[in-house]
Amino acid sequence: MHELRTPHGRIRLETDGVLTPLGSAGEPAAAGSGLAADLVAAVLSGAPDGLECSPGELRIVRTPLPAAVAATDESAVAVDMTNLSVVVGGDKIVKLVRSWGGANRSARLLTRLAEAGVEAVPGYFGSLDWHHPTRGQGTLALVSAVVPDAADGWSWAVDDVVSWFQGGEAPRWPAELGRLTAEVHTVLLEAGAAAPPAAAQVRKRASDVLDQALSVTDGDPGLRLTRRASALKDILDAIPETAAPAFDLHGDLHVGQILRAGGNYWLLDFDGDPQLSAAERDLPDTAARDVAHLAASFDMVASVAAKRIQASEPQALRRLYGWSRDATGEMVASYREAAREAGVPDLLDEAMLPGLIAEQLLRELIYAHRFLPRWGYAADGAITHRFPPDQTSQHKEPAWTPPALPRT
């Protein structure tokens, strides 16, 4: 059997590449089993003492971040849907990877950012890697610092937009997120640039996403999407050639990946787009891909805010989705200025953004269909209010309204 063993548990490598964390009695590992604390202690020490694997060998990749005190108390993190994340000692969080190779790029990019001293990413201590004789290297666990009292953007961003809608100040964070993204991108670019993907390749990928979204979206959302298929196709077909450099991106950049605490922001989770294969996630791409993904999430924030306040009148919805367009403009302008200050004024090709935003919103529909059906309303609302319907249809389209709030 291929597995890693620790004093309080083990990680079993299945034949299909699935990594299964187990407690000492063979039960599924969870906070409190001790496995997470064993892995954190190994990474902090810089050596896999007390751990064994068969076959192959274990190695620790340690960053310059000063060592923290190892602890044994563990608490659960409920928001990680893909991996098992556990807080250890109250101030460190370990991500136990559930698929071979699933966090290799994340470990590589986090190490690069830590070595560059980027403050927009939570402190990163390092990783535990298994060097397997037939599978090669696979990151098993990543250890980072906990950001105290932090919330992710699906909470704080929506709160701010709801407050603005009800008479408060307009959120200032779109510009801050643009600068943060540019800061991370310029460091990742320093590791090396590649030629950008050909426009024909980018358009083909986007066209395939439109076809897939049309095939899986039914009911009223499907009717609304079908009426916008022509406009979407025109936008996707217009994605231009670009001379902007390609490099390692975040790959899954949206407000939910951004923590806020005390007025500061931190970017999380460099695993890449979960809808792509590990090989596809690791391909370099241009900055416009990340920026478009972030912009699309502003539209999704508008949808969630509409649900929160139960906005259904056309004027209210126009105001909410108008905010997301303005927020995107502020974010892009801030990114542009930060890139210019960093000496890379041509890092972002803004002409690519309309098509890539459209593709990302379509991907959100597909993601909801595959993994989280209750999330589909957000992408449906964003697409409905961003793209014009076909005016030649003789049938009145069903209006988009947010789903009702759950009863308390």
PDB file of C-alpha atoms in Angstrom, residues 144-407:
ATOM      1  CA  SER A 144       0.215  29.145   6.071  1.00  0.00           C
ATOM      2  CA  ALA A 145      -0.474  31.729   8.745  1.00  0.00           C
ATOM      3  CA  VAL A 146      -4.051  32.359   9.818  1.00  0.00           C
ATOM      4  CA  VAL A 147      -5.347  35.886   9.226  1.00  0.00           C
ATOM      5  CA  PRO A 148      -7.206  36.684  12.486  1.00  0.00           C
ATOM      6  CA  ASP A 149     -10.814  37.878  12.323  1.00  0.00           C
ATOM      7  CA  ALA A 150     -10.856  37.746   8.518  1.00  0.00           C
ATOM      8  CA  ALA A 151     -13.842  37.242   6.229  1.00  0.00           C
ATOM      9  CA  ASP A 152     -13.842  36.331   2.550  1.00  0.00           C
ATOM     10  CA  GLY A 153     -15.248  38.521  -0.177  1.00  0.00           C
ATOM     11  CA  TRP A 154     -18.560  36.744  -0.554  1.00  0.00           C
ATOM     12  CA  SER A 155     -19.259  38.224   2.894  1.00  0.00           C
ATOM     13  CA  TRP A 156     -17.513  41.591   3.119  1.00  0.00           C
ATOM     14  CA  ALA A 157     -17.979  42.602  -0.534  1.00  0.00           C
ATOM     15  CA  VAL A 158     -21.700  41.846  -0.468  1.00  0.00           C
ATOM     16  CA  ASP A 159     -22.070  43.630   2.890  1.00  0.00           C
ATOM     17  CA  ASP A 160     -20.443  46.743   1.422  1.00  0.00           C
ATOM     18  CA  VAL A 161     -22.580  46.764  -1.730  1.00  0.00           C
ATOM     19  CA  VAL A 162     -25.762  46.295   0.279  1.00  0.00           C
ATOM     20  CA  SER A 163     -24.700  49.172   2.555  1.00  0.00           C
ATOM     21  CA  TRP A 164     -24.015  51.391  -0.484  1.00  0.00           C
ATOM     22  CA  PHE A 165     -27.363  50.491  -2.055  1.00  0.00           C
ATOM     23  CA  GLN A 166     -29.114  51.484   1.149  1.00  0.00           C
ATOM     24  CA  GLY A 167     -27.447  54.904   1.251  1.00  0.00           C
ATOM     25  CA  GLY A 168     -23.911  54.289   2.470  1.00  0.00           C
ATOM     26  CA  GLU A 169     -20.601  55.168   0.832  1.00  0.00           C
ATOM     27  CA  ALA A 170     -19.547  53.498  -2.397  1.00  0.00           C
ATOM     28  CA  PRO A 171     -17.006  50.708  -1.776  1.00  0.00           C
ATOM     29  CA  ARG A 172     -13.409  51.763  -2.294  1.00  0.00           C
ATOM     30  CA  TRP A 173     -11.988  48.264  -2.489  1.00  0.00           C
ATOM     31  CA  PRO A 174     -12.257  47.731  -6.281  1.00  0.00           C
ATOM     32  CA  ALA A 175      -9.246  50.010  -6.725  1.00  0.00           C
ATOM     33  CA  GLU A 176      -7.397  48.304  -3.861  1.00  0.00           C
ATOM     34  CA  LEU A 177      -7.993  44.882  -5.430  1.00  0.00           C
ATOM     35  CA  GLY A 178      -6.694  46.143  -8.762  1.00  0.00           C
ATOM     36  CA  ARG A 179      -3.455  47.257  -7.135  1.00  0.00           C
ATOM     37  CA  LEU A 180      -3.157  44.023  -5.134  1.00  0.00           C
ATOM     38  CA  THR A 181      -3.605  41.939  -8.302  1.00  0.00           C
ATOM     39  CA  ALA A 182      -1.003  43.943 -10.180  1.00  0.00           C
ATOM     40  CA  GLU A 183       1.468  43.556  -7.298  1.00  0.00           C
ATOM     41  CA  VAL A 184       1.094  39.780  -7.310  1.00  0.00           C
ATOM     42  CA  HIS A 185       1.253  39.616 -11.110  1.00  0.00           C
ATOM     43  CA  THR A 186       4.476  41.615 -11.385  1.00  0.00           C
ATOM     44  CA  VAL A 187       6.209  39.228  -8.975  1.00  0.00           C
ATOM     45  CA  LEU A 188       4.934  36.166 -10.836  1.00  0.00           C
ATOM     46  CA  LEU A 189       6.027  37.713 -14.140  1.00  0.00           C
ATOM     47  CA  GLU A 190       9.604  38.039 -12.838  1.00  0.00           C
ATOM     48  CA  ALA A 191       9.913  34.239 -12.869  1.00  0.00           C
ATOM     49  CA  GLY A 192       9.647  34.277 -16.646  1.00  0.00           C
ATOM     50  CA  ALA A 193       7.275  35.231 -19.437  1.00  0.00           C
ATOM     51  CA  ALA A 194       6.007  33.128 -22.317  1.00  0.00           C
ATOM     52  CA  ALA A 195       4.316  33.898 -25.610  1.00  0.00           C
ATOM     53  CA  PRO A 196       0.582  34.513 -25.185  1.00  0.00           C
ATOM     54  CA  PRO A 197      -1.895  31.924 -26.472  1.00  0.00           C
ATOM     55  CA  ALA A 198      -2.981  32.536 -30.061  1.00  0.00           C
ATOM     56  CA  ALA A 199      -6.298  34.350 -30.416  1.00  0.00           C
ATOM     57  CA  ALA A 200      -7.754  31.450 -32.391  1.00  0.00           C
ATOM     58  CA  GLN A 201      -6.981  29.125 -29.485  1.00  0.00           C
ATOM     59  CA  VAL A 202      -8.515  31.531 -26.956  1.00  0.00           C
ATOM     60  CA  ARG A 203     -11.644  32.003 -29.091  1.00  0.00           C
ATOM     61  CA  LYS A 204     -12.065  28.243 -29.579  1.00  0.00           C
ATOM     62  CA  ARG A 205     -11.874  27.656 -25.841  1.00  0.00           C
ATOM     63  CA  ALA A 206     -14.443  30.397 -25.199  1.00  0.00           C
ATOM     64  CA  SER A 207     -16.766  29.127 -27.938  1.00  0.00           C
ATOM     65  CA  ASP A 208     -16.664  25.636 -26.456  1.00  0.00           C
ATOM     66  CA  VAL A 209     -17.627  27.100 -23.075  1.00  0.00           C
ATOM     67  CA  LEU A 210     -20.641  28.838 -24.642  1.00  0.00           C
ATOM     68  CA  ASP A 211     -21.758  25.580 -26.266  1.00  0.00           C
ATOM     69  CA  GLN A 212     -21.399  23.721 -22.981  1.00  0.00           C
ATOM     70  CA  ALA A 213     -23.278  26.382 -21.016  1.00  0.00           C
ATOM     71  CA  LEU A 214     -26.140  26.284 -23.510  1.00  0.00           C
ATOM     72  CA  SER A 215     -26.302  22.497 -23.245  1.00  0.00           C
ATOM     73  CA  VAL A 216     -26.497  22.352 -19.430  1.00  0.00           C
ATOM     74  CA  THR A 217     -28.626  25.427 -18.657  1.00  0.00           C
ATOM     75  CA  ASP A 218     -32.357  24.794 -18.796  1.00  0.00           C
ATOM     76  CA  GLY A 219     -35.574  26.355 -17.512  1.00  0.00           C
ATOM     77  CA  ASP A 220     -35.902  30.131 -17.382  1.00  0.00           C
ATOM     78  CA  PRO A 221     -32.104  30.617 -17.100  1.00  0.00           C
ATOM     79  CA  GLY A 222     -31.729  28.570 -20.283  1.00  0.00           C
ATOM     80  CA  LEU A 223     -34.264  30.748 -22.095  1.00  0.00           C
ATOM     81  CA  ARG A 224     -32.469  33.911 -21.050  1.00  0.00           C
ATOM     82  CA  LEU A 225     -29.099  32.482 -22.039  1.00  0.00           C
ATOM     83  CA  THR A 226     -30.382  31.308 -25.426  1.00  0.00           C
ATOM     84  CA  ARG A 227     -31.688  34.796 -26.190  1.00  0.00           C
ATOM     85  CA  ARG A 228     -28.189  36.166 -25.487  1.00  0.00           C
ATOM     86  CA  ALA A 229     -26.255  33.473 -27.329  1.00  0.00           C
ATOM     87  CA  SER A 230     -25.803  35.597 -30.436  1.00  0.00           C
ATOM     88  CA  ALA A 231     -24.471  38.602 -28.507  1.00  0.00           C
ATOM     89  CA  LEU A 232     -22.190  36.334 -26.467  1.00  0.00           C
ATOM     90  CA  LYS A 233     -20.854  34.655 -29.602  1.00  0.00           C
ATOM     91  CA  ASP A 234     -20.043  38.019 -31.175  1.00  0.00           C
ATOM     92  CA  ILE A 235     -18.125  39.100 -28.060  1.00  0.00           C
ATOM     93  CA  LEU A 236     -16.236  35.811 -27.812  1.00  0.00           C
ATOM     94  CA  ASP A 237     -15.390  35.840 -31.532  1.00  0.00           C
ATOM     95  CA  ALA A 238     -13.951  39.339 -31.128  1.00  0.00           C
ATOM     96  CA  ILE A 239     -11.262  38.362 -28.602  1.00  0.00           C
ATOM     97  CA  PRO A 240      -8.180  39.907 -30.211  1.00  0.00           C
ATOM     98  CA  GLU A 241      -4.625  38.814 -30.734  1.00  0.00           C
ATOM     99  CA  THR A 242      -2.410  40.199 -28.006  1.00  0.00           C
ATOM    100  CA  ALA A 243       1.252  40.907 -27.440  1.00  0.00           C
ATOM    101  CA  ALA A 244       0.876  40.921 -23.655  1.00  0.00           C
ATOM    102  CA  PRO A 245       3.157  38.399 -21.928  1.00  0.00           C
ATOM    103  CA  ALA A 246       1.860  35.113 -20.537  1.00  0.00           C
ATOM    104  CA  PHE A 247       3.037  33.937 -17.128  1.00  0.00           C
ATOM    105  CA  ASP A 248       1.873  31.932 -14.114  1.00  0.00           C
ATOM    106  CA  LEU A 249      -1.421  33.430 -12.926  1.00  0.00           C
ATOM    107  CA  HIS A 250      -3.489  33.020  -9.802  1.00  0.00           C
ATOM    108  CA  GLY A 251      -5.905  31.115 -12.048  1.00  0.00           C
ATOM    109  CA  ASP A 252      -9.085  31.318  -9.943  1.00  0.00           C
ATOM    110  CA  LEU A 253      -9.209  34.971  -8.946  1.00  0.00           C
ATOM    111  CA  HIS A 254     -12.508  36.139  -7.469  1.00  0.00           C
ATOM    112  CA  VAL A 255     -13.622  38.026  -4.375  1.00  0.00           C
ATOM    113  CA  GLY A 256     -14.137  34.774  -2.473  1.00  0.00           C
ATOM    114  CA  GLN A 257     -10.370  34.243  -2.625  1.00  0.00           C
ATOM    115  CA  ILE A 258      -9.671  37.561  -0.925  1.00  0.00           C
ATOM    116  CA  LEU A 259      -9.696  37.941   2.842  1.00  0.00           C
ATOM    117  CA  ARG A 260     -10.243  41.255   4.589  1.00  0.00           C
ATOM    118  CA  ALA A 261      -9.418  42.159   8.176  1.00  0.00           C
ATOM    119  CA  GLY A 262      -8.717  45.549   9.688  1.00  0.00           C
ATOM    120  CA  GLY A 263      -8.955  47.246   6.296  1.00  0.00           C
ATOM    121  CA  ASN A 264      -6.246  45.015   4.767  1.00  0.00           C
ATOM    122  CA  TYR A 265      -6.628  42.416   2.004  1.00  0.00           C
ATOM    123  CA  TRP A 266      -4.936  39.057   1.385  1.00  0.00           C
ATOM    124  CA  LEU A 267      -5.117  36.788  -1.646  1.00  0.00           C
ATOM    125  CA  LEU A 268      -5.591  33.030  -1.113  1.00  0.00           C
ATOM    126  CA  ASP A 269      -5.623  29.730  -2.996  1.00  0.00           C
ATOM    127  CA  PHE A 270      -3.308  29.501  -5.993  1.00  0.00           C
ATOM    128  CA  ASP A 271      -4.504  26.037  -7.041  1.00  0.00           C
ATOM    129  CA  GLY A 272      -6.016  27.387 -10.281  1.00  0.00           C
ATOM    130  CA  ASP A 273      -9.413  26.948 -11.900  1.00  0.00           C
ATOM    131  CA  PRO A 274     -11.075  23.823 -10.455  1.00  0.00           C
ATOM    132  CA  GLN A 275     -12.913  23.248 -13.744  1.00  0.00           C
ATOM    133  CA  LEU A 276      -9.626  22.625 -15.570  1.00  0.00           C
ATOM    134  CA  SER A 277      -7.289  19.651 -15.443  1.00  0.00           C
ATOM    135  CA  ALA A 278      -4.039  20.018 -13.499  1.00  0.00           C
ATOM    136  CA  ALA A 279      -2.119  20.281 -16.799  1.00  0.00           C
ATOM    137  CA  GLU A 280      -4.420  23.015 -18.121  1.00  0.00           C
ATOM    138  CA  ARG A 281      -4.252  24.953 -14.857  1.00  0.00           C
ATOM    139  CA  ASP A 282      -0.478  25.059 -15.098  1.00  0.00           C
ATOM    140  CA  LEU A 283      -0.360  26.683 -18.530  1.00  0.00           C
ATOM    141  CA  PRO A 284       0.778  30.321 -18.494  1.00  0.00           C
ATOM    142  CA  ASP A 285      -1.762  32.900 -19.611  1.00  0.00           C
ATOM    143  CA  THR A 286      -2.040  36.667 -19.848  1.00  0.00           C
ATOM    144  CA  ALA A 287      -2.977  38.991 -16.998  1.00  0.00           C
ATOM    145  CA  ALA A 288      -6.342  39.667 -18.658  1.00  0.00           C
ATOM    146  CA  ARG A 289      -7.506  36.186 -17.670  1.00  0.00           C
ATOM    147  CA  ASP A 290      -7.174  36.894 -13.927  1.00  0.00           C
ATOM    148  CA  VAL A 291      -8.477  40.453 -14.232  1.00  0.00           C
ATOM    149  CA  ALA A 292     -11.532  39.266 -16.186  1.00  0.00           C
ATOM    150  CA  HIS A 293     -12.219  36.577 -13.586  1.00  0.00           C
ATOM    151  CA  LEU A 294     -12.115  39.180 -10.820  1.00  0.00           C
ATOM    152  CA  ALA A 295     -14.364  41.526 -12.805  1.00  0.00           C
ATOM    153  CA  ALA A 296     -16.894  38.743 -13.390  1.00  0.00           C
ATOM    154  CA  SER A 297     -17.026  38.175  -9.647  1.00  0.00           C
ATOM    155  CA  PHE A 298     -18.104  41.815  -9.184  1.00  0.00           C
ATOM    156  CA  ASP A 299     -21.180  40.981 -11.274  1.00  0.00           C
ATOM    157  CA  MET A 300     -21.749  37.958  -9.064  1.00  0.00           C
ATOM    158  CA  VAL A 301     -21.503  40.175  -5.979  1.00  0.00           C
ATOM    159  CA  ALA A 302     -24.269  42.319  -7.486  1.00  0.00           C
ATOM    160  CA  SER A 303     -26.423  39.197  -7.872  1.00  0.00           C
ATOM    161  CA  VAL A 304     -25.827  38.110  -4.276  1.00  0.00           C
ATOM    162  CA  ALA A 305     -26.574  41.629  -3.053  1.00  0.00           C
ATOM    163  CA  ALA A 306     -29.827  41.574  -5.036  1.00  0.00           C
ATOM    164  CA  LYS A 307     -30.760  38.372  -3.246  1.00  0.00           C
ATOM    165  CA  ARG A 308     -29.802  39.790   0.145  1.00  0.00           C
ATOM    166  CA  ILE A 309     -32.097  42.827  -0.271  1.00  0.00           C
ATOM    167  CA  GLN A 310     -34.642  40.983  -2.449  1.00  0.00           C
ATOM    168  CA  ALA A 311     -34.274  43.529  -5.251  1.00  0.00           C
ATOM    169  CA  SER A 312     -36.514  42.688  -8.212  1.00  0.00           C
ATOM    170  CA  GLU A 313     -37.564  46.068  -9.646  1.00  0.00           C
ATOM    171  CA  PRO A 314     -35.757  46.874 -12.927  1.00  0.00           C
ATOM    172  CA  GLN A 315     -34.486  50.202 -11.599  1.00  0.00           C
ATOM    173  CA  ALA A 316     -32.932  48.581  -8.518  1.00  0.00           C
ATOM    174  CA  LEU A 317     -31.288  45.857 -10.585  1.00  0.00           C
ATOM    175  CA  ARG A 318     -29.928  48.389 -13.088  1.00  0.00           C
ATOM    176  CA  ARG A 319     -28.366  50.255 -10.191  1.00  0.00           C
ATOM    177  CA  LEU A 320     -26.757  47.136  -8.706  1.00  0.00           C
ATOM    178  CA  TYR A 321     -25.308  45.869 -11.987  1.00  0.00           C
ATOM    179  CA  GLY A 322     -24.311  49.421 -12.894  1.00  0.00           C
ATOM    180  CA  TRP A 323     -22.234  49.417  -9.707  1.00  0.00           C
ATOM    181  CA  SER A 324     -20.389  46.301 -10.890  1.00  0.00           C
ATOM    182  CA  ARG A 325     -19.491  47.977 -14.229  1.00  0.00           C
ATOM    183  CA  ASP A 326     -18.202  51.055 -12.412  1.00  0.00           C
ATOM    184  CA  ALA A 327     -16.290  48.847  -9.940  1.00  0.00           C
ATOM    185  CA  THR A 328     -14.640  47.002 -12.821  1.00  0.00           C
ATOM    186  CA  GLY A 329     -13.536  50.307 -14.336  1.00  0.00           C
ATOM    187  CA  GLU A 330     -12.013  51.391 -11.026  1.00  0.00           C
ATOM    188  CA  MET A 331     -10.259  48.058 -10.571  1.00  0.00           C
ATOM    189  CA  VAL A 332      -8.802  48.080 -14.101  1.00  0.00           C
ATOM    190  CA  ALA A 333      -7.626  51.694 -13.815  1.00  0.00           C
ATOM    191  CA  SER A 334      -5.870  50.928 -10.525  1.00  0.00           C
ATOM    192  CA  TYR A 335      -4.274  47.797 -12.002  1.00  0.00           C
ATOM    193  CA  ARG A 336      -3.070  49.818 -15.004  1.00  0.00           C
ATOM    194  CA  GLU A 337      -1.474  52.462 -12.794  1.00  0.00           C
ATOM    195  CA  ALA A 338       0.198  49.915 -10.511  1.00  0.00           C
ATOM    196  CA  ALA A 339       1.608  48.019 -13.492  1.00  0.00           C
ATOM    197  CA  ARG A 340       2.935  51.282 -14.932  1.00  0.00           C
ATOM    198  CA  GLU A 341       4.613  52.127 -11.626  1.00  0.00           C
ATOM    199  CA  ALA A 342       6.199  48.654 -11.610  1.00  0.00           C
ATOM    200  CA  GLY A 343       7.691  49.251 -15.055  1.00  0.00           C
ATOM    201  CA  VAL A 344       5.390  46.928 -17.001  1.00  0.00           C
ATOM    202  CA  PRO A 345       2.779  49.287 -18.542  1.00  0.00           C
ATOM    203  CA  ASP A 346       1.771  46.752 -21.189  1.00  0.00           C
ATOM    204  CA  LEU A 347       1.097  43.910 -18.734  1.00  0.00           C
ATOM    205  CA  LEU A 348      -2.691  44.072 -19.195  1.00  0.00           C
ATOM    206  CA  ASP A 349      -4.346  44.107 -22.625  1.00  0.00           C
ATOM    207  CA  GLU A 350      -7.714  45.644 -21.791  1.00  0.00           C
ATOM    208  CA  ALA A 351      -9.122  44.805 -25.236  1.00  0.00           C
ATOM    209  CA  MET A 352      -9.279  41.162 -24.158  1.00  0.00           C
ATOM    210  CA  LEU A 353     -11.457  41.807 -21.124  1.00  0.00           C
ATOM    211  CA  PRO A 354     -14.980  41.839 -22.655  1.00  0.00           C
ATOM    212  CA  GLY A 355     -14.587  38.378 -24.186  1.00  0.00           C
ATOM    213  CA  LEU A 356     -12.843  36.858 -21.184  1.00  0.00           C
ATOM    214  CA  ILE A 357     -15.425  38.269 -18.762  1.00  0.00           C
ATOM    215  CA  ALA A 358     -18.160  36.710 -20.902  1.00  0.00           C
ATOM    216  CA  GLU A 359     -16.353  33.364 -20.897  1.00  0.00           C
ATOM    217  CA  GLN A 360     -15.921  33.432 -17.133  1.00  0.00           C
ATOM    218  CA  LEU A 361     -19.598  34.145 -16.473  1.00  0.00           C
ATOM    219  CA  LEU A 362     -20.489  31.202 -18.700  1.00  0.00           C
ATOM    220  CA  ARG A 363     -18.054  29.070 -16.706  1.00  0.00           C
ATOM    221  CA  GLU A 364     -19.894  30.107 -13.552  1.00  0.00           C
ATOM    222  CA  LEU A 365     -23.109  28.675 -15.000  1.00  0.00           C
ATOM    223  CA  ILE A 366     -21.329  25.406 -15.777  1.00  0.00           C
ATOM    224  CA  TYR A 367     -19.728  25.309 -12.312  1.00  0.00           C
ATOM    225  CA  ALA A 368     -23.127  25.765 -10.691  1.00  0.00           C
ATOM    226  CA  HIS A 369     -24.595  22.965 -12.801  1.00  0.00           C
ATOM    227  CA  ARG A 370     -21.780  20.573 -11.896  1.00  0.00           C
ATOM    228  CA  PHE A 371     -21.106  21.387  -8.258  1.00  0.00           C
ATOM    229  CA  LEU A 372     -23.427  23.963  -6.691  1.00  0.00           C
ATOM    230  CA  PRO A 373     -26.865  24.318  -8.311  1.00  0.00           C
ATOM    231  CA  ARG A 374     -28.044  26.915  -5.785  1.00  0.00           C
ATOM    232  CA  TRP A 375     -25.302  29.229  -7.089  1.00  0.00           C
ATOM    233  CA  GLY A 376     -26.657  29.311 -10.633  1.00  0.00           C
ATOM    234  CA  TYR A 377     -28.903  32.320 -10.007  1.00  0.00           C
ATOM    235  CA  ALA A 378     -25.851  34.589  -9.554  1.00  0.00           C
ATOM    236  CA  ALA A 379     -24.332  33.874 -12.961  1.00  0.00           C
ATOM    237  CA  ASP A 380     -27.786  33.912 -14.559  1.00  0.00           C
ATOM    238  CA  GLY A 381     -28.414  37.407 -13.176  1.00  0.00           C
ATOM    239  CA  ALA A 382     -24.992  38.654 -14.250  1.00  0.00           C
ATOM    240  CA  ILE A 383     -25.379  37.380 -17.817  1.00  0.00           C
ATOM    241  CA  THR A 384     -28.963  38.617 -18.070  1.00  0.00           C
ATOM    242  CA  HIS A 385     -28.001  42.157 -17.083  1.00  0.00           C
ATOM    243  CA  ARG A 386     -24.645  42.403 -18.881  1.00  0.00           C
ATOM    244  CA  PHE A 387     -25.534  41.167 -22.371  1.00  0.00           C
ATOM    245  CA  PRO A 388     -28.389  42.285 -24.659  1.00  0.00           C
ATOM    246  CA  PRO A 389     -31.092  39.787 -25.658  1.00  0.00           C
ATOM    247  CA  ASP A 390     -32.019  38.952 -29.233  1.00  0.00           C
ATOM    248  CA  GLN A 391     -34.696  41.502 -30.101  1.00  0.00           C
ATOM    249  CA  THR A 392     -36.088  39.476 -33.022  1.00  0.00           C
ATOM    250  CA  SER A 393     -37.714  36.905 -30.746  1.00  0.00           C
ATOM    251  CA  GLN A 394     -41.512  37.080 -30.618  1.00  0.00           C
ATOM    252  CA  HIS A 395     -41.607  35.672 -27.102  1.00  0.00           C
ATOM    253  CA  LYS A 396     -41.296  37.748 -23.949  1.00  0.00           C
ATOM    254  CA  GLU A 397     -38.459  36.480 -21.822  1.00  0.00           C
ATOM    255  CA  PRO A 398     -39.021  35.582 -18.152  1.00  0.00           C
ATOM    256  CA  ALA A 399     -37.620  38.330 -15.943  1.00  0.00           C
ATOM    257  CA  TRP A 400     -34.676  37.490 -13.703  1.00  0.00           C
ATOM    258  CA  THR A 401     -35.418  37.879 -10.009  1.00  0.00           C
ATOM    259  CA  PRO A 402     -33.252  36.725  -7.108  1.00  0.00           C
ATOM    260  CA  PRO A 403     -34.314  33.596  -5.217  1.00  0.00           C
ATOM    261  CA  ALA A 404     -36.191  34.098  -1.992  1.00  0.00           C
ATOM    262  CA  LEU A 405     -34.242  34.244   1.231  1.00  0.00           C
ATOM    263  CA  PRO A 406     -34.436  31.068   3.320  1.00  0.00           C
ATOM    264  CA  ARG A 407     -36.978  31.151   6.106  1.00  0.00           C
TER     265      ARG A 407
END
